[in-house]
Coordinates of N, CA and C in Angstrom, one line a residue:
M10 N -14.5 2.3 5.9 CA -14.4 3.1 4.7 C -13.7 2.3 3.6
Y11 N -14.1 2.6 2.4 CA -13.5 2.0 1.2 C -12.2 2.7 0.9
A12 N -11.2 1.9 0.6 CA -9.9 2.5 0.3 C -9.3 1.9 -1.0
L13 N -8.6 2.7 -1.8 CA -8.0 2.2 -3.0 C -6.5 2.7 -2.8
V14 N -5.6 1.8 -2.9 CA -4.2 2.1 -2.8 C -3.4 1.8 -4.1
V15 N -2.7 2.8 -4.6 CA -2.0 2.7 -5.8 C -0.5 3.0 -5.5
Y16 N 0.4 2.2 -6.0 CA 1.8 2.5 -5.7 C 2.7 2.3 -6.8
D17 N 3.9 3.0 -6.8 CA 4.9 2.8 -7.8 C 6.2 2.9 -6.9
V18 N 6.8 1.8 -6.7 CA 8.0 1.8 -5.8 C 9.2 1.1 -6.5
G19 N 10.4 1.3 -6.0 CA 11.6 0.7 -6.6 C 11.5 -0.8 -6.5
Q20 N 12.2 -1.4 -7.5 CA 12.1 -2.9 -7.7 C 12.5 -3.6 -6.4
E21 N 13.4 -3.1 -5.6 CA 13.9 -3.8 -4.4 C 12.8 -3.7 -3.3
R22 N 11.8 -2.9 -3.4 CA 10.8 -2.7 -2.4 C 9.4 -3.3 -2.8
V23 N 9.3 -3.6 -4.0 CA 8.0 -4.1 -4.5 C 7.4 -5.3 -3.8
T24 N 8.3 -6.3 -3.5 CA 7.8 -7.5 -2.9 C 7.4 -7.2 -1.4
K25 N 8.1 -6.3 -0.7 CA 7.7 -6.0 0.7 C 6.3 -5.3 0.7
V26 N 6.2 -4.3 -0.2 CA 4.9 -3.6 -0.3 C 3.8 -4.5 -0.7
L27 N 4.0 -5.3 -1.7 CA 3.0 -6.3 -2.1 C 2.5 -7.2 -1.0
K28 N 3.5 -7.9 -0.3 CA 3.1 -8.8 0.7 C 2.4 -8.1 1.9
F29 N 2.8 -6.9 2.2 CA 2.2 -6.2 3.3 C 0.8 -5.9 3.0
L30 N 0.5 -5.3 1.8 CA -0.8 -4.9 1.4 C -1.8 -6.0 1.2
R31 N -1.2 -7.2 0.8 CA -2.1 -8.3 0.6 C -2.7 -8.9 2.0
T32 N -2.0 -8.5 3.1 CA -2.6 -8.9 4.4 C -3.7 -8.1 4.8
H33 N -4.0 -6.9 4.2 CA -5.0 -6.0 4.6 C -6.1 -5.7 3.5
L34 N -5.7 -5.8 2.2 CA -6.6 -5.4 1.1 C -6.6 -6.5 0.0
N35 N -7.5 -6.3 -0.9 CA -7.6 -7.2 -2.1 C -6.8 -6.7 -3.2
W36 N -6.0 -7.6 -3.8 CA -5.1 -7.3 -4.9 C -5.9 -7.2 -6.2
I37 N -6.0 -6.1 -6.8 CA -6.7 -5.9 -8.1 C -5.9 -6.1 -9.3
Q38 N -4.8 -5.4 -9.3 CA -3.8 -5.4 -10.5 C -2.4 -5.3 -9.9
N39 N -1.4 -5.2 -10.7 CA -0.1 -5.2 -10.3 C 0.2 -4.3 -9.1
S40 N -0.2 -3.0 -9.2 CA 0.1 -2.0 -8.2 C -1.1 -1.4 -7.6
V41 N -2.2 -2.1 -7.6 CA -3.5 -1.6 -7.1 C -4.2 -2.5 -6.2
F42 N -4.6 -2.0 -5.0 CA -5.3 -2.8 -4.0 C -6.5 -2.0 -3.6
E43 N -7.6 -2.8 -3.1 CA -8.8 -2.1 -2.7 C -9.4 -2.9 -1.5
G44 N -10.2 -2.2 -0.7 CA -10.9 -2.9 0.3 C -11.5 -2.0 1.4
E45 N -12.3 -2.6 2.3 CA -12.9 -1.9 3.4 C -11.9 -1.9 4.6
L46 N -11.7 -0.7 5.1 CA -10.8 -0.5 6.3 C -11.4 0.3 7.4
T47 N -11.0 0.1 8.6 CA -11.4 1.0 9.7 C -10.4 2.1 9.6
E48 N -10.7 3.2 10.4 CA -9.7 4.3 10.5 C -8.4 3.8 11.1
A49 N -8.5 3.0 12.1 CA -7.2 2.4 12.7 C -6.4 1.6 11.7
Q50 N -7.1 0.8 10.9 CA -6.3 0.0 9.9 C -5.7 0.9 8.9
L51 N -6.3 2.0 8.5 CA -5.8 2.9 7.5 C -4.5 3.6 8.1
V52 N -4.6 4.0 9.3 CA -3.4 4.6 10.0 C -2.3 3.6 10.1
K53 N -2.6 2.4 10.4 CA -1.5 1.4 10.5 C -0.9 1.1 9.1
I54 N -1.7 1.1 8.1 CA -1.1 0.8 6.7 C -0.3 2.0 6.3
R55 N -0.7 3.2 6.6 CA 0.1 4.4 6.2 C 1.4 4.4 6.9
L56 N 1.4 4.1 8.2 CA 2.6 4.1 9.0 C 3.6 3.1 8.5
K57 N 3.1 1.9 8.3 CA 4.0 0.8 7.8 C 4.6 1.1 6.4
L58 N 3.7 1.6 5.5 CA 4.2 1.9 4.2 C 5.3 3.0 4.2
M59 N 5.2 3.9 5.2 CA 6.2 4.9 5.3 C 7.6 4.4 5.8
Q60 N 7.5 3.2 6.5 CA 8.7 2.6 6.9 C 9.4 1.8 5.8
I61 N 8.5 1.3 4.8 CA 9.0 0.4 3.8 C 9.6 1.2 2.6
I62 N 8.9 2.3 2.2 CA 9.2 3.0 1.0 C 10.3 4.0 1.2
D63 N 10.9 4.5 0.1 CA 11.8 5.6 0.0 C 11.0 6.8 -0.5
E64 N 10.7 7.7 0.4 CA 9.9 8.9 0.0 C 10.4 9.7 -1.2
E65 N 11.7 9.7 -1.4 CA 12.2 10.5 -2.5 C 12.1 9.8 -3.8
E66 N 12.0 8.5 -3.8 CA 11.9 7.7 -5.1 C 10.6 7.1 -5.4
D67 N 9.8 6.8 -4.3 CA 8.6 6.0 -4.5 C 7.4 6.8 -4.3
S68 N 6.3 6.3 -4.8 CA 5.0 7.0 -4.7 C 3.9 6.0 -4.3
V69 N 3.2 6.4 -3.3 CA 2.0 5.6 -2.8 C 0.9 6.6 -2.6
I70 N -0.3 6.3 -3.3 CA -1.4 7.1 -3.2 C -2.6 6.3 -2.6
I71 N -3.2 6.9 -1.6 CA -4.4 6.2 -0.9 C -5.6 7.0 -1.1
F72 N -6.6 6.5 -1.8 CA -7.9 7.2 -2.0 C -8.9 6.6 -1.1
T73 N -9.7 7.4 -0.4 CA -10.7 6.9 0.5 C -12.1 7.4 0.0

């Protein structure tokens, strides 16, 4: 499936999110990634992002 990931995270977490997403998706713009993923890869990305971000301060939106 095609996925588009857009994020807005705190400065201290930007590098971690960027490096992680670059291993799975294509970097389009500063906070935008795209690419083809399997369902398993999408689940893995969601779980890892939840470990990295602060849900009260950060925003990550995944469009499929």
